[in-house]
Amino acid sequence: MIWGTVSSASMVGMVISLLLSVGLPIFLGIFIYKKTKAWVPAFFIGCGIFVGFAMILEQICHAIVLTVTGSVIRDNIWLYAIYGGLAAALFEECGRWIAMKFCLKKHLTRENALMYGAGHGGIEAFLILGMSSMSNLLTAAMINGGLMEKTMTALEPAQQEVTYHQLSVLWTTPAYQFYLAPVERISAIALQIALSILVYSAVKTGRKLHLAAAFGLHFAVDFLTVVCASTIPTWALELGLLMVVTVICVAVYKLAYVSSTEKKA
């Protein structure tokens, strides 16, 4: 096995990803509070709902469904995209609705919906991007220092081969791709805030169409992301995702945020 070296440019990208995954949610929480005096616990309710519904309940669902169906869903990109999009939309939007309906019942305002969205998207960024960036940084440092190669001598030859191929991604992946991860998370946080406003509007004003829109948009974005990831370059995917989310945010602002204090439809 020939060990490569993780470039400094790649490691800087990992550091930026880690800092953004931690710093952006905190910045948003503080910014929203200072600008709107939103209820701070709404941020942590958003964190808790994401963990409970997306990281626990949804993962249990995946374990059951993907085990029962075997390779039927896993090996078909269209079925996998449809299933993944539906599952993510179902669990996260149900969790969001429960949060708005019950957890924020006495504090159901536009400002608190923003704070909730920052928490929901923020903890997602930390758990998905932050934790992986931290792990990648530590592993890259061990690879570059020669410690990983020494550590792997304790493994069986077959395990060494599997681990080597998994780790080789760190030095074979073009450095620029490590800078695209923060862009993807910015899009994801913005989308989570927009969806939170839609669900808030559905609960506050009784516009059930807004809840359906949140579910549909969540499904569509996840579905297209999975399908496009295998057909177009990563940079094009992230740029396209950023543009789509920008349009969604503008539409939600005009449709639900500005008019959310109006009476029931």
Coordinates of N, CA and C in Angstrom, one line a residue, residues 117-248:
G117 N -35.7 27.5 13.3 CA -35.1 27.0 12.0 C -33.6 27.1 12.1
A118 N -33.1 28.1 12.8 CA -31.6 28.2 13.0 C -31.1 27.1 13.8
G119 N -31.9 26.7 14.8 CA -31.5 25.5 15.7 C -31.6 24.2 14.9
H120 N -32.6 24.0 14.2 CA -32.9 22.8 13.4 C -31.8 22.6 12.4
G121 N -31.5 23.7 11.6 CA -30.5 23.6 10.6 C -29.1 23.6 11.2
G122 N -28.9 24.3 12.3 CA -27.6 24.4 12.9 C -27.1 23.1 13.5
I123 N -27.9 22.4 14.2 CA -27.5 21.1 14.7 C -27.2 20.1 13.6
E124 N -28.0 20.2 12.5 CA -27.8 19.3 11.4 C -26.4 19.6 10.8
A125 N -26.0 20.9 10.7 CA -24.7 21.3 10.2 C -23.6 20.7 11.0
F126 N -23.8 20.8 12.3 CA -22.7 20.4 13.2 C -22.6 18.9 13.2
L127 N -23.7 18.2 13.3 CA -23.7 16.7 13.3 C -23.2 16.1 12.0
I128 N -23.6 16.7 10.9 CA -23.2 16.1 9.6 C -21.8 16.6 9.1
L129 N -21.7 17.9 9.1 CA -20.4 18.5 8.6 C -19.4 18.7 9.7
G130 N -19.7 19.2 10.8 CA -18.8 19.4 11.9 C -18.1 18.2 12.4
M131 N -18.9 17.1 12.7 CA -18.3 15.9 13.2 C -17.4 15.2 12.2
S132 N -17.8 15.2 10.9 CA -17.0 14.6 9.9 C -15.8 15.4 9.6
S133 N -15.8 16.7 9.7 CA -14.7 17.5 9.4 C -13.6 17.3 10.6
M134 N -14.1 17.2 11.8 CA -13.3 17.0 12.9 C -12.6 15.6 12.8
S135 N -13.3 14.6 12.4 CA -12.8 13.3 12.2 C -11.7 13.3 11.1
N136 N -12.1 13.9 10.0 CA -11.2 14.0 8.8 C -9.9 14.7 9.2
L137 N -10.0 15.8 9.9 CA -8.8 16.5 10.3 C -7.8 15.7 11.2
L138 N -8.4 15.0 12.2 CA -7.6 14.1 13.0 C -6.9 13.0 12.2
T139 N -7.8 12.4 11.3 CA -7.2 11.3 10.5 C -6.2 11.8 9.5
A140 N -6.4 13.0 8.9 CA -5.4 13.5 8.0 C -4.1 13.8 8.7
A141 N -4.2 14.3 9.9 CA -3.0 14.6 10.7 C -2.2 13.3 11.0
M142 N -2.9 12.2 11.3 CA -2.3 10.9 11.6 C -1.7 10.3 10.3
I143 N -2.4 10.5 9.2 CA -1.8 10.1 7.9 C -0.5 10.8 7.6
N144 N -0.6 12.1 7.6 CA 0.6 12.9 7.3 C 1.8 12.7 8.2
G145 N 1.4 12.3 9.5 CA 2.5 12.1 10.5 C 3.0 10.6 10.5
G146 N 2.4 9.8 9.7 CA 2.8 8.4 9.6 C 2.2 7.5 10.7
L147 N 1.4 8.1 11.6 CA 0.9 7.3 12.7 C -0.2 6.3 12.2
M148 N -1.0 6.7 11.2 CA -2.0 5.8 10.7 C -1.5 4.6 10.1
E149 N -0.4 4.7 9.4 CA 0.2 3.5 8.8 C 0.7 2.5 9.8
K150 N 1.3 3.1 10.9 CA 1.8 2.3 12.0 C 0.7 1.6 12.7
T151 N -0.4 2.4 13.0 CA -1.5 1.9 13.7 C -2.2 0.7 13.0
M152 N -2.2 0.8 11.7 CA -2.9 -0.2 10.9 C -2.2 -1.6 10.8
T153 N -0.9 -1.6 11.2 CA -0.2 -2.9 11.2 C -0.8 -3.9 12.2
A154 N -1.6 -3.4 13.2 CA -2.2 -4.3 14.1 C -3.5 -5.0 13.6
L155 N -3.9 -4.5 12.4 CA -5.1 -5.1 11.8 C -4.8 -6.3 10.9
E156 N -5.8 -7.1 10.6 CA -5.7 -8.2 9.7 C -5.5 -7.6 8.3
P157 N -4.8 -8.4 7.4 CA -4.5 -7.9 6.0 C -5.8 -7.4 5.3
A158 N -6.9 -8.2 5.5 CA -8.1 -7.8 4.8 C -8.7 -6.5 5.3
Q159 N -8.6 -6.3 6.7 CA -9.1 -5.1 7.3 C -8.2 -3.9 6.9
Q160 N -6.9 -4.2 6.8 CA -6.0 -3.1 6.3 C -6.4 -2.6 4.9
E161 N -6.7 -3.5 4.0 CA -7.0 -3.2 2.7 C -8.3 -2.3 2.6
V162 N -9.3 -2.7 3.4 CA -10.6 -2.0 3.4 C -10.4 -0.6 4.0
T163 N -9.7 -0.5 5.1 CA -9.4 0.7 5.8 C -8.6 1.7 4.9
Y164 N -7.6 1.1 4.2 CA -6.7 1.9 3.3 C -7.5 2.6 2.2
H165 N -8.4 1.8 1.6 CA -9.2 2.4 0.5 C -10.2 3.4 1.0
Q166 N -10.7 3.3 2.3 CA -11.6 4.3 2.9 C -10.8 5.6 3.1
L167 N -9.6 5.4 3.7 CA -8.8 6.6 4.0 C -8.2 7.3 2.8
S168 N -8.0 6.5 1.7 CA -7.3 7.1 0.5 C -8.1 8.2 -0.1
V169 N -9.4 8.3 0.3 CA -10.3 9.4 -0.2 C -9.8 10.7 0.2
L170 N -9.2 10.8 1.4 CA -8.7 12.0 1.9 C -7.6 12.6 1.1
W171 N -6.7 11.8 0.5 CA -5.6 12.4 -0.3 C -5.9 12.3 -1.8
T172 N -6.9 11.6 -2.2 CA -7.2 11.5 -3.7 C -8.3 12.5 -4.1
T173 N -9.1 12.9 -3.1 CA -10.2 13.9 -3.4 C -9.6 15.3 -3.7
P174 N -10.0 15.9 -4.8 CA -9.4 17.3 -5.1 C -9.7 18.2 -4.0
A175 N -8.7 19.1 -3.7 CA -8.9 19.9 -2.5 C -10.1 20.8 -2.5
Y176 N -10.5 21.3 -3.8 CA -11.6 22.2 -3.9 C -12.9 21.7 -3.3
Q177 N -13.0 20.3 -3.4 CA -14.3 19.7 -2.9 C -14.5 19.9 -1.4
F178 N -13.4 20.1 -0.7 CA -13.6 20.3 0.8 C -14.1 21.7 1.1
Y179 N -14.0 22.6 0.1 CA -14.6 23.9 0.2 C -16.0 24.0 -0.2
L180 N -16.5 23.0 -0.9 CA -17.9 23.0 -1.3 C -18.8 22.5 -0.2
A181 N -18.3 21.8 0.8 CA -19.2 21.3 1.9 C -19.8 22.5 2.7
P182 N -19.0 23.6 3.0 CA -19.6 24.7 3.7 C -20.7 25.4 2.9
V183 N -20.5 25.4 1.5 CA -21.6 26.0 0.7 C -22.8 25.2 0.8
E184 N -22.7 23.8 0.8 CA -23.9 22.9 0.9 C -24.6 23.1 2.2
R185 N -23.8 23.3 3.3 CA -24.5 23.5 4.6 C -25.1 24.9 4.7
I186 N -24.6 25.9 4.1 CA -25.2 27.2 4.1 C -26.6 27.1 3.4
S187 N -26.6 26.4 2.3 CA -27.9 26.1 1.5 C -28.9 25.4 2.4
A188 N -28.4 24.3 3.1 CA -29.2 23.5 3.9 C -29.8 24.3 5.1
I189 N -29.0 25.1 5.8 CA -29.5 25.9 6.9 C -30.6 26.9 6.4
A190 N -30.3 27.5 5.3 CA -31.3 28.5 4.7 C -32.6 27.8 4.4
L191 N -32.5 26.6 3.8 CA -33.7 25.8 3.5 C -34.5 25.4 4.8
Q192 N -33.7 25.0 5.8 CA -34.4 24.6 7.1 C -35.1 25.8 7.7
I193 N -34.6 27.0 7.6 CA -35.2 28.2 8.1 C -36.5 28.5 7.3
A194 N -36.4 28.4 6.0 CA -37.5 28.6 5.1 C -38.7 27.6 5.4
L195 N -38.3 26.4 5.5 CA -39.3 25.3 5.8 C -40.0 25.6 7.2
S196 N -39.2 26.0 8.1 CA -39.7 26.3 9.4 C -40.8 27.5 9.4
I197 N -40.5 28.5 8.5 CA -41.4 29.5 8.4 C -42.7 29.0 7.7
L198 N -42.6 28.2 6.7 CA -43.8 27.6 6.1 C -44.7 26.8 7.1
V199 N -44.0 26.0 7.9 CA -44.8 25.1 8.8 C -45.4 26.0 9.9
Y200 N -44.6 27.0 10.3 CA -45.1 28.0 11.3 C -46.4 28.7 10.8
S201 N -46.3 29.1 9.5 CA -47.5 29.8 8.9 C -48.7 28.8 8.8
A202 N -48.4 27.5 8.5 CA -49.5 26.5 8.4 C -50.2 26.4 9.8
V203 N -49.4 26.4 10.9 CA -50.0 26.2 12.2 C -50.6 27.5 12.7
K204 N -50.0 28.6 12.4 CA -50.5 29.9 12.9 C -51.7 30.4 12.2
T205 N -51.8 30.2 10.9 CA -52.9 30.8 10.1 C -53.9 29.7 9.6
G206 N -53.5 28.4 9.8 CA -54.4 27.4 9.3 C -54.3 27.1 7.8
R207 N -53.2 27.6 7.2 CA -53.0 27.4 5.7 C -52.4 26.0 5.6
K208 N -53.2 25.0 5.4 CA -52.6 23.6 5.2 C -51.8 23.5 4.0
L209 N -52.0 24.3 3.0 CA -51.2 24.3 1.8 C -49.8 24.6 2.1
H210 N -49.5 25.4 3.1 CA -48.1 25.7 3.4 C -47.4 24.5 4.0
L211 N -48.1 23.7 4.8 CA -47.5 22.5 5.3 C -47.2 21.5 4.2
A212 N -48.1 21.4 3.2 CA -47.9 20.5 2.1 C -46.7 21.1 1.2
A213 N -46.6 22.4 1.1 CA -45.5 23.0 0.4 C -44.2 22.7 1.1
A214 N -44.1 22.7 2.4 CA -42.9 22.4 3.1 C -42.5 20.9 2.9
F215 N -43.5 20.0 2.9 CA -43.2 18.6 2.6 C -42.7 18.4 1.2
G216 N -43.4 19.0 0.3 CA -43.1 18.9 -1.1 C -41.7 19.5 -1.5
L217 N -41.4 20.6 -1.0 CA -40.1 21.3 -1.2 C -39.0 20.4 -0.6
H218 N -39.2 20.0 0.6 CA -38.2 19.1 1.3 C -37.9 17.9 0.4
F219 N -38.9 17.2 0.0 CA -38.8 16.0 -0.8 C -38.1 16.3 -2.1
A220 N -38.5 17.4 -2.8 CA -38.0 17.7 -4.1 C -36.5 18.0 -4.0
V221 N -36.1 18.8 -3.0 CA -34.6 19.1 -2.9 C -33.8 17.9 -2.6
D222 N -34.3 17.1 -1.7 CA -33.5 15.8 -1.4 C -33.5 14.9 -2.6
F223 N -34.6 14.7 -3.2 CA -34.7 13.8 -4.4 C -33.7 14.3 -5.5
L224 N -33.8 15.5 -5.8 CA -32.9 16.1 -6.9 C -31.4 16.0 -6.5
T225 N -31.1 16.2 -5.2 CA -29.7 16.2 -4.8 C -29.2 14.8 -5.0
V226 N -29.9 13.7 -4.6 CA -29.5 12.4 -4.7 C -29.3 12.0 -6.2
V227 N -30.3 12.3 -7.0 CA -30.2 12.0 -8.5 C -29.1 12.7 -9.2
C228 N -29.0 14.0 -8.9 CA -28.0 14.8 -9.6 C -26.6 14.5 -9.2
A229 N -26.4 14.1 -7.9 CA -25.1 13.8 -7.4 C -24.3 12.8 -8.2
S230 N -25.1 11.9 -8.9 CA -24.4 10.8 -9.7 C -24.3 11.2 -11.2
T231 N -24.8 12.4 -11.5 CA -24.8 12.7 -12.9 C -24.0 14.0 -13.3
I232 N -23.9 14.9 -12.3 CA -23.2 16.2 -12.6 C -22.1 16.5 -11.6
P233 N -21.1 17.3 -12.0 CA -20.0 17.6 -11.0 C -20.5 18.2 -9.7
T234 N -19.8 18.0 -8.7 CA -20.2 18.4 -7.3 C -20.3 19.9 -7.3
W235 N -19.4 20.7 -7.9 CA -19.5 22.1 -7.9 C -20.8 22.6 -8.6
A236 N -21.2 22.0 -9.7 CA -22.4 22.4 -10.3 C -23.6 22.0 -9.5
L237 N -23.6 20.9 -8.8 CA -24.7 20.5 -7.9 C -24.8 21.5 -6.8
E238 N -23.7 21.9 -6.1 CA -23.8 22.8 -5.0 C -24.2 24.2 -5.5
L239 N -23.8 24.7 -6.6 CA -24.2 26.0 -7.2 C -25.6 26.0 -7.5
G240 N -26.1 24.9 -8.1 CA -27.5 24.8 -8.5 C -28.4 24.7 -7.2
L241 N -27.9 24.0 -6.2 CA -28.7 23.9 -5.0 C -28.8 25.2 -4.3
L242 N -27.7 26.0 -4.3 CA -27.7 27.3 -3.7 C -28.7 28.2 -4.4
M243 N -28.8 28.1 -5.7 CA -29.7 29.0 -6.5 C -31.1 28.6 -6.2
V244 N -31.4 27.3 -6.2 CA -32.7 26.8 -5.9 C -33.2 27.2 -4.5
V245 N -32.4 27.1 -3.5 CA -32.7 27.4 -2.2 C -32.9 28.9 -2.0
T246 N -32.1 29.7 -2.8 CA -32.3 31.2 -2.8 C -33.7 31.5 -3.3
V247 N -34.1 30.9 -4.3 CA -35.5 31.1 -4.9 C -36.5 30.7 -3.9
I248 N -36.3 29.6 -3.2 CA -37.3 29.1 -2.2 C -37.4 30.1 -1.1

